[in-house]
mmCIF file of C-alpha atoms in Angstrom:
data_model
loop_
_atom_site.group_PDB
_atom_site.id
_atom_site.type_symbol
_atom_site.label_atom_id
_atom_site.label_comp_id
_atom_site.label_asym_id
_atom_site.label_seq_id
_atom_site.Cartn_x
_atom_site.Cartn_y
_atom_site.Cartn_z
ATOM 1 C CA MET A 1384 7.469 -21.424 27.143
ATOM 2 C CA SER A 1385 6.556 -19.790 23.906
ATOM 3 C CA THR A 1386 3.352 -17.289 23.794
ATOM 4 C CA THR A 1387 1.004 -16.590 21.039
ATOM 5 C CA PRO A 1388 1.767 -12.891 19.847
ATOM 6 C CA ARG A 1389 -0.849 -10.371 20.007
ATOM 7 C CA ILE A 1390 -1.990 -9.249 16.507
ATOM 8 C CA ALA A 1391 -2.933 -5.482 16.393
ATOM 9 C CA VAL A 1392 -3.118 -3.267 13.411
ATOM 10 C CA ASP A 1393 -1.916 0.663 14.002
ATOM 11 C CA SER A 1394 -0.675 -0.233 17.688
ATOM 12 C CA ALA A 1395 1.975 1.704 19.653
ATOM 13 C CA ASP A 1396 3.037 -1.436 21.244
ATOM 14 C CA ARG A 1397 6.180 -2.452 19.726
ATOM 15 C CA ALA A 1398 5.571 -5.929 21.080
ATOM 16 C CA ALA A 1399 2.368 -6.336 18.981
ATOM 17 C CA VAL A 1400 2.560 -7.894 15.794
ATOM 18 C CA ASP A 1401 1.317 -5.293 13.284
ATOM 19 C CA GLY A 1402 0.755 -6.791 9.770
ATOM 20 C CA ARG A 1403 -0.024 -3.593 8.304
ATOM 21 C CA HIS A 1404 3.098 -2.143 9.464
ATOM 22 C CA ILE A 1405 5.119 -5.203 8.376
ATOM 23 C CA ARG A 1406 3.602 -4.687 4.998
ATOM 24 C CA ALA A 1407 4.488 -1.032 4.801
ATOM 25 C CA LEU A 1408 8.041 -1.359 5.681
ATOM 26 C CA THR A 1409 8.804 -4.588 3.371
ATOM 27 C CA PHE A 1410 7.213 -2.643 0.333
ATOM 28 C CA GLN A 1411 8.613 0.742 0.821
ATOM 29 C CA ALA A 1412 11.736 0.138 -1.328
ATOM 30 C CA VAL A 1413 9.704 -1.096 -4.387
ATOM 31 C CA ARG A 1414 6.987 1.417 -4.046
ATOM 32 C CA MET A 1415 9.751 4.384 -4.139
ATOM 33 C CA GLU A 1416 11.337 2.642 -7.115
ATOM 34 C CA TYR A 1417 8.042 2.462 -9.096
ATOM 35 C CA LEU A 1418 7.237 6.093 -8.057
ATOM 36 C CA ARG A 1419 10.543 7.075 -9.329
ATOM 37 C CA HIS A 1420 9.427 5.320 -12.521
ATOM 38 C CA VAL A 1421 6.271 6.802 -12.936
ATOM 39 C CA LEU A 1422 7.741 10.133 -12.534
ATOM 40 C CA SER A 1423 10.421 9.637 -15.286
ATOM 41 C CA GLU A 1424 7.595 8.051 -17.537
ATOM 42 C CA LEU A 1425 5.679 11.208 -17.163
ATOM 43 C CA SER A 1426 8.391 13.710 -17.153
ATOM 44 C CA LEU A 1427 6.960 14.924 -13.837
ATOM 45 C CA THR A 1428 9.114 16.843 -11.186
ATOM 46 C CA ALA A 1429 8.453 16.605 -7.426
ATOM 47 C CA ALA A 1430 9.555 20.282 -6.575
ATOM 48 C CA GLY A 1431 6.678 22.476 -6.366
ATOM 49 C CA ARG A 1432 4.149 19.800 -6.781
ATOM 50 C CA ARG A 1433 1.409 18.455 -4.408
ATOM 51 C CA ALA A 1434 0.978 14.553 -3.792
ATOM 52 C CA LEU A 1435 -1.750 13.005 -1.532
ATOM 53 C CA VAL A 1436 -1.349 9.612 -0.032
ATOM 54 C CA ILE A 1437 -4.384 7.716 0.445
ATOM 55 C CA GLY A 1438 -4.285 4.931 3.123
ATOM 56 C CA SER A 1439 -1.171 6.223 4.424
ATOM 57 C CA GLY A 1440 -0.796 4.271 7.700
ATOM 58 C CA ARG A 1441 2.163 5.204 9.894
ATOM 59 C CA GLY A 1442 3.306 7.547 7.175
ATOM 60 C CA LEU A 1443 6.041 5.602 5.326
ATOM 61 C CA PRO A 1444 4.768 6.559 1.609
ATOM 62 C CA ALA A 1445 4.327 9.943 2.586
ATOM 63 C CA ARG A 1446 7.771 10.572 4.157
ATOM 64 C CA GLY A 1447 9.181 9.059 0.924
ATOM 65 C CA LEU A 1448 7.056 11.248 -1.279
ATOM 66 C CA ALA A 1449 8.245 14.452 0.817
ATOM 67 C CA GLN A 1450 11.763 13.373 0.598
ATOM 68 C CA LEU A 1451 11.577 13.298 -3.126
ATOM 69 C CA GLY A 1452 10.598 17.208 -3.038
ATOM 70 C CA PHE A 1453 6.530 17.018 -3.142
ATOM 71 C CA GLU A 1454 4.266 18.873 -0.554
ATOM 72 C CA VAL A 1455 2.468 16.120 1.043
ATOM 73 C CA VAL A 1456 -0.960 15.256 2.612
ATOM 74 C CA ALA A 1457 -1.330 12.087 4.036
ATOM 75 C CA ALA A 1458 -4.855 10.539 4.678
ATOM 76 C CA ASP A 1459 -5.834 7.450 6.697
ATOM 77 C CA PRO A 1460 -9.166 6.238 8.276
ATOM 78 C CA SER A 1461 -7.431 5.192 11.378
ATOM 79 C CA PRO A 1462 -6.825 7.992 14.003
ATOM 80 C CA ALA A 1463 -4.101 5.479 15.855
ATOM 81 C CA ALA A 1464 -1.973 5.555 12.557
ATOM 82 C CA THR A 1465 -2.545 9.107 11.937
ATOM 83 C CA ALA A 1466 -1.083 9.775 15.380
ATOM 84 C CA LEU A 1467 1.805 7.429 14.785
ATOM 85 C CA ALA A 1468 2.569 8.906 11.557
ATOM 86 C CA ARG A 1469 2.561 12.323 12.887
ATOM 87 C CA ASP A 1470 4.911 11.491 15.903
ATOM 88 C CA ALA A 1471 7.483 9.939 13.168
ATOM 89 C CA ASP A 1472 7.152 13.087 10.849
ATOM 90 C CA ASN A 1473 10.795 14.048 11.485
ATOM 91 C CA GLY A 1474 10.182 17.710 10.449
ATOM 92 C CA LEU A 1475 9.126 16.815 7.043
ATOM 93 C CA GLY A 1476 5.941 19.017 7.429
ATOM 94 C CA ILE A 1477 3.436 16.584 5.894
ATOM 95 C CA THR A 1478 -0.146 17.460 6.568
ATOM 96 C CA TYR A 1479 -1.893 14.529 8.165
ATOM 97 C CA LEU A 1480 -5.406 13.856 7.876
ATOM 98 C CA THR A 1481 -7.824 11.246 9.464
ATOM 99 C CA SER A 1482 -10.252 10.515 6.530
ATOM 100 C CA PRO A 1483 -11.762 7.368 4.715
ATOM 101 C CA ALA A 1484 -10.592 7.039 1.317
ATOM 102 C CA GLU A 1485 -14.231 6.951 0.230
ATOM 103 C CA GLU A 1486 -14.939 10.252 1.516
ATOM 104 C CA LEU A 1487 -12.063 12.726 1.373
ATOM 105 C CA ASP A 1488 -12.644 16.249 2.567
ATOM 106 C CA LEU A 1489 -10.326 17.767 0.335
ATOM 107 C CA PRO A 1490 -11.030 20.337 -2.799
ATOM 108 C CA ASP A 1491 -11.184 19.414 -6.105
ATOM 109 C CA GLY A 1492 -8.382 19.263 -8.626
ATOM 110 C CA THR A 1493 -5.600 20.142 -6.215
ATOM 111 C CA PHE A 1494 -3.039 17.302 -6.371
ATOM 112 C CA ASP A 1495 -0.481 16.479 -9.210
ATOM 113 C CA LEU A 1496 -0.078 12.824 -7.812
ATOM 114 C CA VAL A 1497 -2.313 10.636 -5.542
ATOM 115 C CA TYR A 1498 -0.610 7.391 -4.138
ATOM 116 C CA CYS A 1499 -3.033 4.637 -2.982
ATOM 117 C CA ALA A 1500 -1.828 2.300 -0.567
ATOM 118 C CA ASP A 1501 -3.431 -0.377 1.386
ATOM 119 C CA THR A 1502 -6.639 0.504 0.406
ATOM 120 C CA LEU A 1503 -8.015 -1.071 -2.804
ATOM 121 C CA GLU A 1504 -7.570 -4.733 -1.331
ATOM 122 C CA ILE A 1505 -9.584 -3.483 1.893
ATOM 123 C CA THR A 1506 -12.605 -1.458 0.761
ATOM 124 C CA GLU A 1507 -16.113 -2.544 0.105
ATOM 125 C CA ARG A 1508 -16.258 0.465 -2.215
ATOM 126 C CA PRO A 1509 -13.431 0.623 -4.736
ATOM 127 C CA GLN A 1510 -15.213 2.792 -7.219
ATOM 128 C CA ALA A 1511 -15.877 5.355 -4.438
ATOM 129 C CA VAL A 1512 -12.019 5.474 -3.784
ATOM 130 C CA LEU A 1513 -11.241 5.965 -7.658
ATOM 131 C CA ALA A 1514 -13.819 8.690 -7.708
ATOM 132 C CA GLN A 1515 -12.268 10.739 -4.915
ATOM 133 C CA ALA A 1516 -8.687 10.120 -6.257
ATOM 134 C CA ALA A 1517 -9.748 11.362 -9.814
ATOM 135 C CA ARG A 1518 -11.788 14.379 -8.185
ATOM 136 C CA VAL A 1519 -8.727 15.604 -6.107
ATOM 137 C CA LEU A 1520 -6.225 15.181 -9.134
ATOM 138 C CA ARG A 1521 -5.526 17.887 -11.577
ATOM 139 C CA PRO A 1522 -6.075 17.161 -15.125
ATOM 140 C CA ALA A 1523 -3.151 14.775 -16.298
ATOM 141 C CA GLY A 1524 -2.436 14.064 -12.755
ATOM 142 C CA ALA A 1525 -1.068 10.724 -11.771
ATOM 143 C CA PHE A 1526 -2.744 8.129 -9.657
ATOM 144 C CA VAL A 1527 -0.406 5.373 -8.402
ATOM 145 C CA TYR A 1528 -1.516 2.346 -6.370
ATOM 146 C CA ASP A 1529 -0.472 -1.112 -5.272
ATOM 147 C CA THR A 1530 -2.843 -3.886 -4.426
ATOM 148 C CA VAL A 1531 -3.392 -7.712 -4.386
ATOM 149 C CA ASN A 1532 -4.389 -9.548 -7.577
ATOM 150 C CA ARG A 1533 -7.259 -12.462 -6.919
ATOM 151 C CA THR A 1534 -5.492 -15.698 -7.894
ATOM 152 C CA LEU A 1535 -4.982 -19.156 -6.014
ATOM 153 C CA VAL A 1536 -1.710 -18.111 -4.745
ATOM 154 C CA SER A 1537 -2.735 -14.697 -3.531
ATOM 155 C CA ARG A 1538 -5.816 -16.229 -1.577
ATOM 156 C CA LEU A 1539 -3.127 -18.926 -0.116
ATOM 157 C CA ILE A 1540 -0.965 -15.893 1.229
ATOM 158 C CA TYR A 1541 -3.472 -13.313 2.068
ATOM 159 C CA LEU A 1542 -6.306 -15.182 3.375
ATOM 160 C CA GLY A 1543 -4.359 -18.044 4.694
ATOM 161 C CA ALA A 1544 -0.854 -17.376 5.772
ATOM 162 C CA PHE A 1545 -1.394 -13.893 6.756
ATOM 163 C CA GLN A 1546 -4.507 -14.257 8.800
ATOM 164 C CA ALA A 1547 -5.531 -17.843 9.308
ATOM 165 C CA PHE A 1548 -2.444 -20.122 9.877
ATOM 166 C CA PRO A 1549 -1.187 -20.187 13.271
ATOM 167 C CA GLY A 1550 2.603 -20.151 12.664
ATOM 168 C CA THR A 1551 2.440 -17.192 10.094
ATOM 169 C CA ARG A 1552 -0.529 -15.098 11.030
ATOM 170 C CA ILE A 1553 0.269 -11.267 11.121
ATOM 171 C CA MET A 1554 -3.120 -9.631 10.324
ATOM 172 C CA PRO A 1555 -6.460 -9.694 12.212
ATOM 173 C CA ARG A 1556 -8.903 -12.212 10.774
ATOM 174 C CA GLY A 1557 -11.280 -10.797 8.287
ATOM 175 C CA ARG A 1558 -9.106 -7.974 6.976
ATOM 176 C CA TYR A 1559 -8.722 -9.584 3.722
ATOM 177 C CA ALA A 1560 -11.439 -11.574 1.826
ATOM 178 C CA ALA A 1561 -11.467 -12.862 -1.622
ATOM 179 C CA HIS A 1562 -13.848 -10.662 -3.129
ATOM 180 C CA ARG A 1563 -11.959 -7.539 -2.086
ATOM 181 C CA LEU A 1564 -8.943 -8.743 -4.224
ATOM 182 C CA ARG A 1565 -9.136 -7.406 -7.733
ATOM 183 C CA ARG A 1566 -7.644 -8.781 -11.057
ATOM 184 C CA PRO A 1567 -5.676 -5.927 -13.365
ATOM 185 C CA ALA A 1568 -8.396 -6.211 -15.754
ATOM 186 C CA GLU A 1569 -11.223 -5.570 -13.282
ATOM 187 C CA LEU A 1570 -9.330 -2.516 -11.886
ATOM 188 C CA ALA A 1571 -8.566 -1.111 -15.366
ATOM 189 C CA GLU A 1572 -12.333 -1.108 -16.081
ATOM 190 C CA ALA A 1573 -13.007 0.720 -12.639
ATOM 191 C CA LEU A 1574 -10.213 3.193 -13.339
ATOM 192 C CA ASP A 1575 -11.618 4.071 -16.733
ATOM 193 C CA ARG A 1576 -15.209 4.616 -15.074
ATOM 194 C CA ALA A 1577 -13.564 6.953 -12.551
ATOM 195 C CA GLY A 1578 -12.131 9.437 -15.377
ATOM 196 C CA LEU A 1579 -8.567 7.357 -15.131
ATOM 197 C CA SER A 1580 -6.612 6.152 -18.080
ATOM 198 C CA ALA A 1581 -4.633 2.990 -16.985
ATOM 199 C CA LYS A 1582 -1.076 3.287 -18.232
ATOM 200 C CA ASP A 1583 0.863 0.254 -16.543
ATOM 201 C CA VAL A 1584 0.611 -2.568 -14.211
ATOM 202 C CA SER A 1585 4.135 -4.129 -12.693
ATOM 203 C CA ALA A 1586 4.278 -7.197 -10.510
ATOM 204 C CA PHE A 1587 6.411 -7.340 -7.484
ATOM 205 C CA LYS A 1588 7.510 -10.095 -5.035
ATOM 206 C CA PRO A 1589 9.861 -11.382 -2.531
ATOM 207 C CA ARG A 1590 13.135 -12.287 -4.092
ATOM 208 C CA ASP A 1591 12.745 -15.528 -2.319
ATOM 209 C CA VAL A 1592 9.342 -16.761 -0.947
ATOM 210 C CA ARG A 1593 11.179 -18.604 1.848
ATOM 211 C CA SER A 1594 12.576 -15.513 3.067
ATOM 212 C CA LEU A 1595 9.132 -14.058 3.543
ATOM 213 C CA VAL A 1596 8.033 -17.228 5.479
ATOM 214 C CA ARG A 1597 11.045 -16.898 7.748
ATOM 215 C CA ALA A 1598 10.720 -13.246 8.208
ATOM 216 C CA THR A 1599 7.082 -13.858 9.087
ATOM 217 C CA ARG A 1600 7.708 -16.771 11.564
ATOM 218 C CA GLY A 1601 10.500 -14.871 12.995
ATOM 219 C CA ARG A 1602 8.542 -11.577 13.616
ATOM 220 C CA ARG A 1603 5.922 -13.709 15.419
ATOM 221 C CA ARG A 1604 8.643 -15.258 17.563
ATOM 222 C CA GLY A 1605 10.159 -12.141 18.465
ATOM 223 C CA THR A 1606 13.579 -13.157 17.117
ATOM 224 C CA LEU A 1607 13.230 -10.362 14.357
ATOM 225 C CA THR A 1608 12.184 -6.731 14.660
ATOM 226 C CA ASP A 1609 10.043 -4.853 12.246
ATOM 227 C CA GLU A 1610 13.244 -2.864 11.083
ATOM 228 C CA GLN A 1611 14.975 -6.162 9.939
ATOM 229 C CA LEU A 1612 12.111 -7.448 7.836
ATOM 230 C CA PRO A 1613 12.667 -5.212 4.677
ATOM 231 C CA GLU A 1614 16.158 -6.488 3.963
ATOM 232 C CA LEU A 1615 15.471 -10.147 4.777
ATOM 233 C CA VAL A 1616 12.163 -10.015 2.361
ATOM 234 C CA HIS A 1617 13.808 -7.891 -0.277
ATOM 235 C CA MET A 1618 10.958 -7.187 -2.535
ATOM 236 C CA VAL A 1619 11.726 -6.746 -6.240
ATOM 237 C CA LEU A 1620 9.966 -5.211 -9.161
ATOM 238 C CA GLU A 1621 8.886 -7.287 -12.227
ATOM 239 C CA GLN A 1622 7.791 -4.622 -14.910
ATOM 240 C CA GLU A 1623 7.229 -7.116 -17.499
ATOM 241 C CA GLY A 1624 5.982 -9.795 -15.191
ATOM 242 C CA SER A 1625 2.332 -11.150 -14.579
ATOM 243 C CA PRO A 1626 1.308 -10.584 -10.930
ATOM 244 C CA ALA A 1627 0.565 -13.812 -8.987
ATOM 245 C CA VAL A 1628 0.020 -11.781 -5.792
ATOM 246 C CA THR A 1629 0.911 -8.008 -5.507
ATOM 247 C CA TYR A 1630 1.134 -5.508 -8.290
ATOM 248 C CA LEU A 1631 1.698 -1.797 -8.791
ATOM 249 C CA GLY A 1632 0.327 0.391 -11.446
ATOM 250 C CA TYR A 1633 -0.524 3.797 -12.393
ATOM 251 C CA ALA A 1634 -3.126 5.788 -14.437
ATOM 252 C CA VAL A 1635 -3.444 9.278 -15.700
ATOM 253 C CA ARG A 1636 -6.512 11.493 -15.094
ATOM 254 C CA ARG A 1637 -8.395 12.450 -18.361
ATOM 255 C CA ALA A 1638 -9.086 16.177 -18.896
#
């Protein structure tokens, strides 16, 4: 007899379904692809530069940036996620910090790049997050982020499939709410208020939405492991596309 899986964010229990970690795994390749695009656009090299990851979770984006050559600080509000990230460091020398995105205990103007993950669609205070990111960036530093648009499709997926429908739920109920999903134009205005000039928005999505459904159901049933999901879902970047659900973007701190 099948049992209902335990949904638990930032859990060390491999049997638990951790939608946050699933999301990080399936987003990792497209996040890194977009980061390389931004570095190329800004003619920014990683060697000798400092990067901060806000909402680093178990550390996947931070490890990706460290492997590019950045000196990395990874901040997350969850002590459990910070501990899991530190355990997975593999000698990369990342500095791990347990801190809310809205109140970073870091000095002004000390980072060349800030990556914001798993935060803007969660926080009730997006302007505070952006203000903190701008504060710790050096002038002309890059703020890179991914988040969720507010559309009918995104509501069906994030509010319905991911946290309400029994067969596909992978997130705790209430993690996402419609008012915390932000349209690109709304986010561009918020970036401007924080002293960040928006430069780009690029959509990304599963190669085939049916593969996302299969992956989610398979992980819930225990027939798929977390590590098998990225290849099955296969997120693709659409730099010319209009984001129906998820999108990446970047901005530059004004002097």
